[in-house]
Amino acid sequence: MSEALEQELNEKNRDLKDLVKREYKEGFVTDVESDTFEPGLNEDVVRRISAKKNEPEFMLEYRLKAFRRWQKMKEPDWAHIDYPKIDFQKIAYYSAPKEMPKLDSLDQVDPKILETYEKLGIPLYEQKLLANVAVDAVFDSVSVRTTFRETLSEAGVIFMPISEAVHEHPELIKKYLSSVVPVQDNYYTALNSAVFSDGSFVYIPPGVRCPMELSTYFRINEMNTGQFERTLIIADEGAYVSYLEGCTAPQRDENQLHAAVVELVAHKDAEIKYSTVQNWYPGDENGKGGIFNFVTKRGVCKGDNSKISWTQVETGSAITWKYPSVVLQGDNSVGEFYSVALTHNKQQADTGTKMIHMGKNTSSTIISKGISAGHGQNTYRGLVKILKGADNARNFSQCDSLLMGDRCGAHTFPYMEVQNPSANLEHEATTSKISEDQLFYLKQRGLSEEAAVSMIVNGFCKEVFRELPMEFAVEAQKLLDISLEGAVG
Amino acid sequence: MLKVTNLHVSVFGTSILKGVDLEVNAGEVHAIMGPNGSGKSTLSNVIAGRDGYEITEGSIEYMGKDLSELEAEERACEGIFLAFQYPVEIPGVSNMAMLKAAINSMRKHRGEKEMTAGDFLKLIRERADLVEMKHEFLKRSVNEGFSGGEKKRNEILQMAMLEPKLALLDETDSGLDIDALKIVSQGVNALRSPDRAMVLVTHYQRLLDYIIPDHVHVLAGGRIVKSGDKSLALELEEKGYSWLEGGTNAAASLEQVAN
């Protein structure tokens, strides 16, 4: 980490110390007229979603096939999480702000929505944008704004809502949608495939280094609505892209479902860096409300020398069930997974990764940092699989857990399946507590207890934070501090 | 500056200090010597405000204030510094980041503005040279992977950066080879000043060859059993602690503590 960043992080630290015990600041509701389906799911609802999007026939067929598969499937129950049964008929599967704007004119976006993003720190006016970050803003089921589209298209980069890509680039959608995560992969992927309404689509042509960070900001606003977004990113030969997603939701007493699917394809010599700062509403301190986050993310290193890197900072959601994975198909391909997952109060997270080595000389790195506070339950679940043909595969895994208090839990389930004797696997795991000695040491240097805890926790996460783009590293640290308010003392 | 009166301290129910009296004025250097388990570290910890050290009788006054009213971090901000006997490691937090946060926290306490990044860098480089610490150590995680000597030197660097009014050095000489001892002592001597008081807690006399104290006290069995000037330290070196044991029975109290 650079000195400047370190200093900045440090300054942030001190500002936070002054924060009084705060509430989830993204918890507000935007009062906007919306077109929301009645709760419930059947074939007709699937057809209506497709019709809303004016989709070509192939998409409707895709959805219906997925829906029929889903009806025959069962919810997975193997994760170390405990939650009331979800009634899928009580969820509304489509909600969009009325007066849908044309995407090229900001004037037509409901000012209340613009204000919402402004409040969230995601301004959608280009003159106010974060330098060098293009944003796709998804509000409930639809994309309301994608910035910098022209600048990007000059470089040949396609960055648009997936609902538009279906119309404008059907050949790419047909070729790649569900090519990494099959529809029937699991219960939630089938559901998502049937009802997804928007998300981001990215295509980087051969040899192009995407000139800016791409980012999608997901916002759930409407009550009793599920968000089912779909993201598809393709980096063609020799291309590079760095993509970030952020997410928040209003504070409500009811649980809400978020079931997304993200697919990444890296061709020969291509690299995709995918970062997530997840801050869905976590529920209150008694575990009331909060988002159920059931997400499937997978990337395939299709070509030789390709690389996919996942970085995630998970501080929100009542339940997190998420395993961003990499299939290392090309020779010499590289997969990385850097994760910080924090559970406080009654939050539960079961998260980790799968690294599937198929090509020769493939390597993967897993760095997982779990922080548990309050009654939080934090589980790392990971699989490293070395297939027969994967000569000289290497993996390094490190799973560290930090416990705060004596009512929380940390669990580690590392699975390894090795079918090739030339594989080289290393696994390290530690569990630690913030020690009284560390706290006293820092307090003796003049730091308050909160500042001391924040410093120790951020030090613990440093290996992951340094993988994030700078602005987001600062954001992530801030989020962590806020999420830990009241965890000590 | 510091006035300890009839101090009785218990740690988790075990009585360790049993009536310590000590007065330290600005500009003075005091050495507190004594056998292991005599309560030397307890004294420095209780002054610094560590949790779990209960004052059962007596008082500690610092700059006219009753210290028991202040939290550990407030004492630090008021100018009390403890150089730890066993400095802890804080993975992922660089020495620089920690010191910058510490300095600014103290400045804020005094109602001063934060130090600029430039001033901070200049200062830390200058002070690192004082304790002959390579600048690369500044970027490393606090004490992580440091040798015993490096950790102690790092404590002196922190003291030099934080410029305390009252510095407590808890067994700073333990685990140091002769070269490291010289460097640490040089650092300490450079920080001696008319406004600053220092209390050296040590088991051995040899530290006092390099840092000449104004006063020497012998702590045994939870009490100061003898005070004098630097010649007392030499006498102790020659005769051992058993010389003082007669009335206080330090060895017996030592066992009590251990049990």
XYZ file of C-alpha atoms in Angstrom:
748
model
C 0.000 0.000 0.000
C 1.358 3.399 -0.871
C 2.327 5.857 1.798
C -0.186 8.387 0.565
C -3.000 5.899 0.720
C -1.934 4.771 4.109
C -1.970 8.291 5.343
C -5.329 8.908 3.861
C -6.736 5.749 5.372
C -5.360 6.891 8.622
C -6.983 10.247 8.433
C -10.279 8.583 7.669
C -9.762 6.520 10.751
C -9.600 9.505 12.948
C -12.619 11.155 11.418
C -14.577 8.062 12.164
C -13.642 8.133 15.754
C -15.808 11.174 16.101
C -18.822 9.504 14.677
C -21.389 8.815 17.278
C -23.026 5.448 17.156
C -24.626 5.702 13.786
C -27.316 3.961 11.898
C -27.261 2.462 8.434
C -27.091 5.718 6.503
C -28.178 4.201 3.215
C -31.410 3.045 4.845
C -33.707 5.727 3.420
C -36.538 5.057 1.000
C -37.038 7.035 -2.181
C -40.633 8.059 -2.717
C -40.957 7.435 -6.397
C -43.913 6.168 -8.336
C -43.177 2.764 -9.586
C -44.596 0.125 -11.769
C -44.398 -2.965 -9.592
C -45.792 -6.409 -10.300
C -48.059 -8.062 -7.770
C -46.105 -10.520 -5.627
C -46.038 -14.040 -6.945
C -44.262 -16.136 -9.528
C -45.675 -18.217 -12.366
C -45.130 -18.622 -16.058
C -47.267 -15.605 -16.788
C -45.042 -13.393 -14.622
C -42.001 -14.601 -16.532
C -43.726 -13.788 -19.808
C -44.727 -10.362 -18.546
C -41.133 -9.542 -17.533
C -39.959 -10.533 -20.986
C -42.743 -8.476 -22.559
C -41.864 -5.423 -20.411
C -38.389 -5.631 -21.830
C -39.745 -6.184 -25.295
C -37.418 -9.122 -25.576
C -36.718 -11.198 -28.661
C -38.140 -14.682 -28.733
C -34.865 -16.414 -27.775
C -34.828 -14.642 -24.419
C -38.390 -15.617 -23.593
C -37.575 -19.215 -24.371
C -34.471 -19.012 -22.241
C -36.487 -17.667 -19.326
C -39.284 -20.190 -19.601
C -36.842 -23.071 -19.759
C -35.120 -21.715 -16.665
C -38.423 -21.279 -14.847
C -39.454 -24.849 -15.544
C -36.108 -26.078 -14.284
C -36.422 -23.982 -11.165
C -39.827 -25.396 -10.336
C -38.257 -28.833 -10.064
C -35.335 -27.723 -7.933
C -34.860 -27.430 -4.191
C -33.273 -24.694 -2.141
C -29.765 -25.641 -1.060
C -29.482 -26.276 2.665
C -25.836 -27.212 3.144
C -24.572 -23.768 4.111
C -23.882 -22.798 7.707
C -26.723 -20.299 7.807
C -30.048 -20.249 9.545
C -33.005 -18.259 8.222
C -36.761 -18.591 7.927
C -38.036 -20.279 4.812
C -38.449 -17.855 1.947
C -41.941 -17.707 0.446
C -41.191 -17.117 -3.201
C -44.838 -16.283 -3.889
C -44.666 -13.269 -1.591
C -41.973 -11.540 -3.577
C -42.602 -9.104 -6.395
C -40.380 -9.956 -9.340
C -40.424 -6.693 -11.206
C -40.360 -3.074 -10.138
C -39.374 -0.063 -12.187
C -39.736 3.650 -11.593
C -42.532 5.026 -13.765
C -41.710 7.444 -16.567
C -38.808 5.339 -17.671
C -36.241 7.740 -19.021
C -34.412 7.357 -22.260
C -30.921 6.577 -21.199
C -29.196 9.237 -23.203
C -30.945 12.081 -21.485
C -30.513 12.670 -17.829
C -33.254 15.294 -17.800
C -35.792 12.547 -18.088
C -34.624 10.663 -15.040
C -36.870 11.281 -12.074
C -35.084 13.930 -9.977
C -35.854 11.849 -6.891
C -33.786 9.018 -8.286
C -30.931 11.322 -9.152
C -31.140 12.621 -5.620
C -31.044 9.074 -4.287
C -27.771 8.348 -6.009
C -26.440 11.732 -5.002
C -27.196 10.867 -1.377
C -25.430 7.576 -1.817
C -22.399 9.424 -3.099
C -22.857 8.210 -6.682
C -23.532 11.345 -8.721
C -24.844 10.574 -12.175
C -24.109 13.908 -13.820
C -20.964 13.453 -15.799
C -19.417 16.703 -14.706
C -19.642 15.538 -11.111
C -18.551 11.993 -11.669
C -15.672 10.335 -9.987
C -12.822 10.861 -12.352
C -12.258 7.861 -14.504
C -15.117 5.718 -13.284
C -18.087 4.911 -15.497
C -21.246 3.991 -13.614
C -24.303 1.943 -14.465
C -27.022 2.662 -11.907
C -29.563 -0.092 -11.353
C -32.648 0.934 -9.383
C -34.790 -2.038 -8.361
C -35.248 -3.963 -11.596
C -33.977 -1.488 -14.165
C -30.919 0.446 -15.145
C -31.633 4.163 -14.848
C -28.409 5.584 -16.115
C -25.109 4.541 -17.603
C -22.448 7.193 -17.704
C -19.514 7.759 -20.039
C -20.987 5.517 -22.704
C -19.662 7.598 -25.561
C -16.138 7.832 -24.222
C -16.122 4.096 -23.804
C -17.565 3.299 -27.193
C -14.782 5.310 -28.804
C -12.426 2.718 -27.353
C -14.713 -0.003 -28.646
C -15.845 -0.906 -25.147
C -19.467 -1.878 -24.750
C -20.892 -0.970 -21.343
C -24.662 -0.961 -21.156
C -27.624 -2.404 -19.283
C -27.962 -6.068 -20.162
C -31.601 -5.445 -21.131
C -30.327 -3.266 -23.974
C -27.519 -5.606 -24.915
C -30.165 -8.255 -25.572
C -31.415 -5.994 -28.357
C -28.199 -4.455 -29.565
C -25.799 -7.374 -29.297
C -27.958 -10.514 -29.403
C -25.121 -12.533 -30.902
C -22.897 -11.857 -27.866
C -25.725 -12.576 -25.443
C -26.571 -15.834 -27.181
C -22.961 -16.862 -27.185
C -22.071 -16.016 -23.604
C -25.168 -15.866 -21.399
C -25.116 -18.952 -19.128
C -21.898 -20.119 -20.754
C -20.096 -19.872 -17.405
C -22.930 -20.416 -14.940
C -25.424 -22.878 -16.421
C -29.085 -22.078 -15.820
C -29.511 -25.201 -13.688
C -26.278 -24.624 -11.734
C -28.258 -24.113 -8.565
C -31.665 -23.084 -7.291
C -30.895 -19.384 -7.368
C -29.260 -19.339 -10.784
C -32.332 -20.980 -12.273
C -34.562 -18.450 -10.519
C -32.394 -15.567 -11.652
C -32.341 -16.798 -15.245
C -36.129 -16.874 -15.270
C -36.790 -13.461 -13.798
C -33.717 -11.238 -14.077
C -34.654 -7.838 -15.319
C -31.419 -5.904 -15.601
C -27.759 -5.676 -14.791
C -24.653 -4.694 -16.650
C -23.128 -5.962 -19.822
C -19.485 -5.360 -20.645
C -17.504 -6.341 -23.700
C -13.874 -5.331 -24.156
C -12.622 -5.976 -27.697
C -9.281 -7.668 -28.438
C -6.203 -5.785 -27.316
C -8.114 -3.007 -25.559
C -7.286 -1.870 -22.095
C -10.533 -0.370 -20.803
C -9.700 3.330 -20.312
C -11.614 3.673 -17.051
C -12.967 1.719 -14.120
C -16.435 0.384 -14.817
C -18.885 0.180 -12.015
C -22.456 -0.759 -11.312
C -24.365 0.546 -8.372
C -27.300 -1.603 -7.302
C -30.089 -0.141 -5.262
C -33.159 -1.952 -3.967
C -35.879 0.569 -3.157
C -39.338 -0.946 -3.453
C -40.802 -2.983 -0.622
C -41.269 -6.755 -0.929
C -39.314 -6.728 -4.122
C -36.529 -9.051 -4.986
C -33.563 -7.907 -6.991
C -32.343 -10.363 -9.561
C -29.623 -8.819 -11.585
C -27.405 -10.325 -14.148
C -23.934 -9.230 -15.025
C -21.942 -10.491 -17.957
C -18.388 -9.353 -18.642
C -16.303 -10.502 -21.572
C -12.668 -9.583 -22.047
C -11.580 -10.630 -25.493
C -7.986 -11.561 -26.357
C -5.435 -9.373 -24.631
C -8.089 -7.089 -23.133
C -8.141 -5.678 -19.613
C -10.957 -4.362 -17.472
C -11.438 -3.431 -13.848
C -15.037 -3.514 -12.664
C -16.598 -2.578 -9.370
C -20.030 -3.115 -7.918
C -21.615 -1.478 -4.921
C -24.975 -2.120 -3.360
C -27.324 -0.693 -0.737
C -30.961 -0.980 0.259
C -33.462 0.800 2.520
C -33.815 -0.192 6.105
C -36.926 -2.346 6.470
C -38.288 -4.818 8.944
C -38.954 -7.432 6.283
C -36.247 -9.489 4.710
C -35.676 -8.937 1.034
C -34.156 -11.304 -1.452
C -31.240 -10.534 -3.709
C -30.218 -13.328 -6.043
C -27.733 -12.236 -8.663
C -25.673 -14.054 -11.231
C -22.349 -12.735 -12.472
C -20.447 -14.355 -15.302
C -16.955 -13.425 -16.447
C -15.156 -14.647 -19.524
C -11.444 -13.956 -20.026
C -10.017 -14.980 -23.357
C -6.353 -15.522 -24.178
C -4.043 -13.026 -22.438
C -7.025 -11.129 -21.028
C -7.475 -9.940 -17.479
C -10.604 -9.129 -15.497
C -10.468 -7.572 -12.069
C -13.825 -7.625 -10.313
C -14.289 -5.816 -7.016
C -17.351 -5.734 -4.800
C -18.197 -3.536 -1.879
C -21.379 -5.102 -0.572
C -23.371 -3.039 1.883
C -26.923 -4.315 1.638
C -28.998 -3.500 4.694
C -27.808 -5.990 7.353
C -30.894 -5.927 9.568
C -31.041 -4.389 13.005
C -29.161 -5.506 16.086
C -31.837 -8.052 16.919
C -31.660 -9.566 13.470
C -34.878 -7.993 12.233
C -34.942 -7.240 8.528
C -32.005 -7.228 6.186
C -31.217 -8.602 2.776
C -30.876 -12.287 1.990
C -28.015 -12.311 -0.436
C -27.786 -15.488 -2.514
C -25.357 -14.835 -5.270
C -23.564 -16.950 -7.857
C -20.420 -15.484 -9.341
C -18.091 -17.370 -11.579
C -15.453 -16.553 -14.112
C -13.743 -18.687 -16.672
C -10.139 -18.140 -17.721
C -10.889 -19.507 -21.159
C -7.690 -18.674 -22.942
C -4.043 -19.247 -22.121
C -2.351 -16.700 -19.833
C -5.629 -15.168 -18.794
C -6.366 -13.904 -15.325
C -9.444 -13.312 -13.204
C -9.262 -11.643 -9.847
C -12.177 -11.310 -7.416
C -11.958 -8.879 -4.520
C -14.890 -8.580 -2.192
C -15.647 -6.595 0.917
C -18.835 -7.959 2.414
C -20.167 -5.910 5.286
C -23.901 -5.929 4.651
C -26.799 -8.388 4.285
C -28.478 -10.458 6.970
C -27.453 -13.601 5.098
C -24.613 -13.886 2.622
C -24.257 -16.996 0.491
C -21.666 -16.363 -2.132
C -18.662 -18.134 -3.673
C -17.019 -16.161 -6.485
C -15.126 -18.787 -8.400
C -12.662 -19.198 -11.225
C -12.454 -22.011 -13.758
C -8.828 -22.096 -14.891
C -9.219 -23.593 -18.317
C -6.396 -21.957 -20.268
C -2.781 -22.946 -19.672
C -0.864 -20.593 -17.361
C -4.074 -18.925 -16.288
C -4.368 -17.257 -12.898
C -7.282 -17.032 -10.479
C -7.400 -14.863 -7.376
C -9.867 -14.377 -4.575
C -9.417 -11.702 -1.941
C -12.171 -11.380 0.603
C -13.090 -9.505 3.731
C -16.357 -10.621 5.262
C -17.671 -9.000 8.368
C -20.591 -10.201 10.439
C -21.879 -8.162 13.337
C -25.055 -8.366 15.443
C -27.046 -11.298 14.010
C -25.503 -11.349 10.544
C -24.483 -14.648 8.989
C -22.107 -15.171 6.114
C -21.146 -18.373 4.356
C -18.723 -17.284 1.693
C -15.557 -18.361 -0.056
C -14.485 -19.458 -3.494
C -13.929 -22.323 -5.861
C -10.785 -22.596 -7.931
C -11.090 -25.280 -10.589
C -7.733 -26.018 -12.222
C -7.998 -27.571 -15.685
C -5.135 -26.108 -17.724
C -1.432 -26.683 -17.247
C 0.667 -24.424 -15.010
C -2.402 -22.743 -13.618
C -2.188 -20.984 -10.309
C -4.636 -19.606 -7.799
C -4.457 -17.515 -4.665
C -7.086 -17.307 -1.959
C -6.870 -14.741 0.818
C -9.896 -14.714 3.061
C -10.343 -12.519 6.116
C -13.378 -13.127 8.266
C -14.320 -10.781 11.084
C -17.010 -11.784 13.541
C -18.484 -9.506 16.169
C -21.635 -9.512 18.294
C -23.554 -12.698 17.494
C -22.194 -12.794 13.962
C -21.459 -16.130 12.319
C -18.780 -16.170 9.683
C -17.972 -19.181 7.549
C -15.268 -19.597 4.952
C -16.101 -22.367 2.513
C -13.707 -22.989 -0.316
C -12.870 -25.646 -2.859
C -9.590 -26.077 -4.680
C -9.940 -28.704 -7.364
C -7.032 -29.897 -9.479
C -8.208 -31.958 -12.456
C -6.208 -34.739 -14.107
C -4.809 -32.681 -16.951
C -3.774 -29.749 -14.772
C -0.035 -30.374 -14.601
C 1.955 -28.217 -12.189
C -1.046 -26.494 -10.729
C -0.432 -24.336 -7.702
C -2.658 -22.940 -5.046
C -2.019 -20.835 -2.005
C -4.869 -20.391 0.456
C -4.890 -18.308 3.569
C -7.957 -18.061 5.770
C -7.751 -15.804 8.766
C -10.495 -15.199 11.266
C -10.716 -12.412 13.774
C -13.124 -12.710 16.662
C -14.460 -9.807 18.673
C -16.274 -10.787 21.821
C -17.300 -14.261 22.919
C -20.713 -14.713 21.333
C -19.666 -14.798 17.682
C -18.388 -17.649 15.591
C -15.836 -18.326 12.859
C -15.842 -21.509 10.817
C -13.534 -22.683 8.070
C -14.314 -25.427 5.557
C -11.500 -25.727 3.046
C -12.085 -28.562 0.574
C -9.352 -29.864 -1.681
C -9.662 -32.373 -4.496
C -6.441 -33.234 -6.215
C -6.326 -35.565 -9.205
C -2.871 -34.700 -10.463
C 0.217 -35.556 -8.407
C 2.269 -32.613 -9.673
C 0.004 -30.164 -7.833
C 1.408 -27.906 -5.168
C -1.070 -26.700 -2.570
C -0.484 -24.612 0.494
C -3.061 -23.790 3.085
C -2.715 -21.554 6.093
C -5.394 -20.699 8.579
C -5.378 -18.611 11.710
C -7.957 -17.553 14.237
C -7.184 -14.652 16.477
C -8.795 -12.282 18.878
C -8.005 -8.641 19.287
C -5.833 -8.931 22.350
C -6.008 -6.765 25.432
C -2.274 -6.253 24.971
C -2.747 -4.773 21.499
C -5.544 -2.518 22.694
C -3.586 -1.272 25.681
C -0.513 -0.702 23.544
C -2.412 1.550 21.153
C -4.328 3.298 23.907
C -1.019 4.008 25.606
C -0.034 5.753 22.380
C -3.024 8.050 22.747
C -5.614 6.292 20.592
C -9.179 5.809 21.761
C -10.528 2.296 21.995
C -12.548 2.666 18.778
C -9.560 4.037 16.901
C -7.419 1.211 18.236
C -9.931 -1.452 17.179
C -10.327 0.141 13.783
C -6.574 0.211 13.296
C -6.158 -3.440 14.269
C -9.065 -4.584 12.085
C -7.881 -2.601 9.103
C -4.387 -3.974 9.554
C -5.918 -7.445 9.560
C -7.625 -6.704 6.214
C -4.739 -4.912 4.572
C -3.820 -7.676 2.138
C -7.321 -7.485 0.706
C -7.772 -3.709 0.763
C -4.631 -3.150 -1.222
C -6.244 -5.081 -4.075
C -9.051 -2.527 -4.314
C -8.889 0.589 -6.486
C -7.816 3.453 -4.245
C -11.144 5.296 -3.865
C -12.817 2.069 -2.958
C -10.144 1.031 -0.507
C -10.916 4.180 1.451
C -14.628 3.488 1.124
C -14.184 -0.093 2.273
C -12.242 0.916 5.331
C -14.875 3.464 6.234
C -17.580 0.888 5.829
C -15.788 -1.546 8.068
C -15.414 1.033 10.803
C -19.062 1.939 10.600
C -20.172 -1.665 10.547
C -18.190 -2.300 13.700
C -19.648 0.641 15.629
C -20.473 -0.559 19.086
C -18.728 -3.914 18.589
C -16.394 -3.276 21.510
C -16.895 -1.928 24.953
C 5.340 16.006 38.345
C 4.539 12.532 39.640
C 3.587 11.861 43.205
C 2.856 8.333 44.314
C 1.552 8.105 47.848
C 1.140 4.932 49.909
C 0.159 3.053 46.769
C -1.414 -0.375 47.177
C -2.259 -2.278 44.013
C -3.877 -5.643 43.412
C -3.807 -7.547 40.162
C -6.696 -10.008 39.854
C -7.035 -10.144 43.585
C -3.348 -10.603 44.364
C -1.832 -7.758 46.261
C 1.403 -6.682 44.550
C 2.244 -3.149 45.643
C 1.960 -2.583 49.359
C 2.540 1.040 50.074
C 4.837 2.672 47.512
C 5.857 6.297 47.919
C 7.667 8.010 45.076
C 8.108 11.570 43.956
C 9.522 12.446 40.561
C 10.174 16.008 39.425
C 10.629 17.405 35.947
C 14.153 16.962 34.644
C 14.922 14.013 36.908
C 15.809 10.475 35.978
C 14.843 7.816 38.490
C 15.862 4.191 38.376
C 13.671 1.604 40.022
C 15.512 -1.601 40.647
C 14.512 -4.798 42.274
C 14.371 -8.544 41.957
C 11.928 -10.221 39.582
C 8.380 -10.161 40.869
C 8.969 -7.263 43.214
C 6.249 -5.187 41.511
C 8.393 -3.032 39.201
C 6.306 -3.637 36.087
C 3.106 -3.323 38.096
C 4.150 0.158 39.097
C 4.710 1.297 35.526
C 1.528 -0.401 34.293
C -0.643 1.137 36.963
C 0.727 4.592 36.225
C 0.013 4.073 32.515
C -3.539 2.946 33.312
C -3.632 -0.671 32.289
C -6.918 -2.496 32.942
C -6.946 -5.062 35.695
C -4.657 -3.137 38.028
C -6.722 -2.082 40.975
C -5.632 0.650 43.348
C -6.829 -0.518 46.746
C -5.236 2.253 48.744
C -3.205 5.396 48.216
C -3.013 7.612 45.164
C -1.104 8.626 42.069
C -0.970 12.285 41.276
C 0.392 13.574 37.971
C 0.716 17.268 37.212
C -1.646 17.904 40.085
C -4.329 15.545 38.759
C -5.565 12.321 40.299
C -4.605 9.778 37.658
C -7.304 7.293 38.592
C -9.786 9.656 36.955
C -8.148 9.290 33.554
C -8.383 6.543 30.933
C -5.164 5.091 29.570
C -5.451 7.069 26.324
C -6.066 10.300 28.247
C -2.965 9.708 30.328
C -1.015 9.155 27.120
C -2.401 12.377 25.684
C -1.441 14.182 28.891
C 2.163 13.151 28.306
C 2.680 9.804 30.021
C 4.589 7.338 27.879
C 5.298 3.708 28.628
C 8.078 1.902 26.798
C 6.862 -1.695 27.009
C 8.862 -4.590 28.298
C 7.214 -6.778 25.661
C 6.105 -4.560 22.762
C 3.197 -6.180 20.907
C 2.955 -6.859 17.203
C 0.162 -5.293 15.170
C 0.040 -7.031 11.800
C -0.822 -4.921 8.779
C -0.419 -1.574 10.573
C 2.772 0.219 9.641
C 4.918 1.938 12.223
C 4.378 5.191 10.364
C 0.611 4.901 10.231
C 0.437 4.086 13.923
C 2.707 6.951 14.933
C 0.927 9.434 12.754
C -2.407 8.465 14.269
C -0.870 8.681 17.745
C 0.667 12.100 17.203
C -2.489 13.531 15.727
C -4.655 12.047 18.436
C -2.467 13.793 21.008
C -2.456 17.054 19.089
C -6.195 16.946 18.888
C -6.362 16.406 22.641
C -4.320 19.578 23.058
C -6.550 21.454 20.617
C -3.810 21.672 17.997
C -4.079 21.112 14.280
C -2.947 17.878 12.699
C 0.648 17.586 11.660
C 1.114 17.849 7.904
C 2.350 14.800 6.048
C 5.559 16.619 5.140
C 6.376 17.672 8.688
C 5.610 14.206 9.929
C 7.945 12.561 7.433
C 10.732 14.948 8.271
C 10.327 14.366 11.969
C 10.145 10.605 11.827
C 13.232 10.356 9.630
C 15.184 12.566 11.963
C 14.084 10.606 15.052
C 14.727 7.267 13.368
C 18.314 8.375 12.840
C 18.531 9.166 16.529
C 17.952 5.520 17.420
C 19.865 4.328 14.348
C 16.794 2.692 12.890
C 16.772 2.040 9.166
C 14.008 3.948 7.429
C 12.634 0.764 5.903
C 11.518 -0.246 9.397
C 9.142 2.688 9.431
C 7.038 1.111 6.724
C 6.967 -2.322 8.289
C 4.103 -3.486 10.455
C 4.431 -2.463 14.086
C 6.977 -4.817 15.672
C 6.071 -7.657 13.327
C 9.096 -9.823 12.719
C 11.312 -7.430 14.682
C 14.097 -8.873 16.805
C 14.050 -8.185 20.542
C 16.531 -5.341 20.110
C 14.616 -3.832 17.198
C 11.425 -3.836 19.222
C 13.092 -1.963 22.069
C 14.624 0.518 19.673
C 11.183 0.998 18.184
C 9.871 1.875 21.639
C 12.521 4.572 21.979
C 11.665 5.859 18.511
C 8.044 6.161 19.584
C 9.080 7.990 22.710
C 11.176 10.358 20.615
C 8.226 11.004 18.324
C 5.621 11.497 21.033
C 7.820 13.696 23.241
C 6.256 12.768 26.579
C 6.533 14.685 29.832
C 6.892 11.526 31.857
C 8.525 8.475 30.307
C 8.338 5.099 31.989
C 10.817 2.603 30.593
C 9.903 -0.900 31.644
C 12.902 -3.240 31.482
C 14.032 -1.567 28.308
C 17.454 -3.137 28.703
C 16.241 -6.713 28.929
C 17.152 -8.811 25.940
C 19.552 -6.247 24.516
C 23.099 -6.991 23.493
C 25.733 -4.448 24.371
C 25.573 -2.580 21.047
C 21.816 -2.302 21.127
C 22.017 -1.206 24.757
C 24.352 1.607 23.757
C 22.086 2.765 20.948
C 19.001 2.681 23.135
C 20.826 4.550 25.892
C 22.033 7.195 23.468
C 18.455 7.699 22.369
C 17.261 8.014 25.941
C 20.066 10.392 26.882
C 19.300 12.576 23.882
C 15.754 12.901 25.144
C 16.711 13.962 28.640
C 15.506 17.492 29.180
C 14.664 19.856 32.030
C 10.909 19.476 31.302
C 10.937 15.739 31.045
C 11.064 13.154 33.768
C 12.067 9.552 33.247
C 11.559 6.463 35.320
C 13.727 3.511 34.371
C 12.595 0.148 35.626
C 15.420 -2.311 35.487
C 16.695 -5.493 36.950
C 20.349 -4.925 36.171
C 22.750 -2.195 36.976
C 24.431 -2.227 33.569
C 21.807 0.078 31.957
C 22.830 2.658 34.541
C 26.376 2.663 33.177
C 24.925 4.372 30.143
C 22.032 6.314 31.576
C 23.104 7.986 34.775
C 20.137 8.323 37.113
C 19.623 11.123 39.624
C 17.906 8.779 42.041
C 17.883 5.042 42.553
C 15.144 3.163 44.410
C 15.006 -0.466 45.338
C 11.590 -2.066 45.142
C 11.203 -5.315 46.987
C 8.157 -7.076 48.291
C 5.890 -4.345 46.986
C 7.601 -1.486 48.783
C 10.491 0.830 48.155
C 12.961 -0.423 50.695
C 15.860 1.865 49.935
C 16.522 5.037 47.983
C 19.756 6.761 47.161
C 21.852 8.176 44.370
C 23.596 6.271 41.591
C 26.067 4.731 44.022
C 23.220 2.623 45.415
C 23.004 0.842 42.086
C 26.685 -0.018 42.231
C 26.333 -1.262 45.745
C 23.466 -3.496 44.663
C 25.494 -4.836 41.788
C 28.182 -5.803 44.211
C 26.110 -7.237 47.027
C 22.996 -8.497 45.214
C 19.407 -7.985 46.270
C 19.735 -10.403 49.138
C 21.687 -7.702 50.886
C 18.421 -5.831 51.356
C 16.309 -8.782 52.060
C 16.677 -8.726 55.812
C 13.656 -6.664 56.782
C 11.496 -7.089 53.712
C 11.891 -10.731 52.858
C 11.653 -10.126 49.147
C 12.211 -13.751 48.289
C 9.200 -14.789 50.324
C 6.922 -12.201 48.732
C 8.264 -13.260 45.415
C 6.973 -16.716 46.017
C 3.646 -15.354 47.121
C 3.293 -13.531 43.845
C 4.269 -16.569 41.881
C 1.658 -18.624 43.679
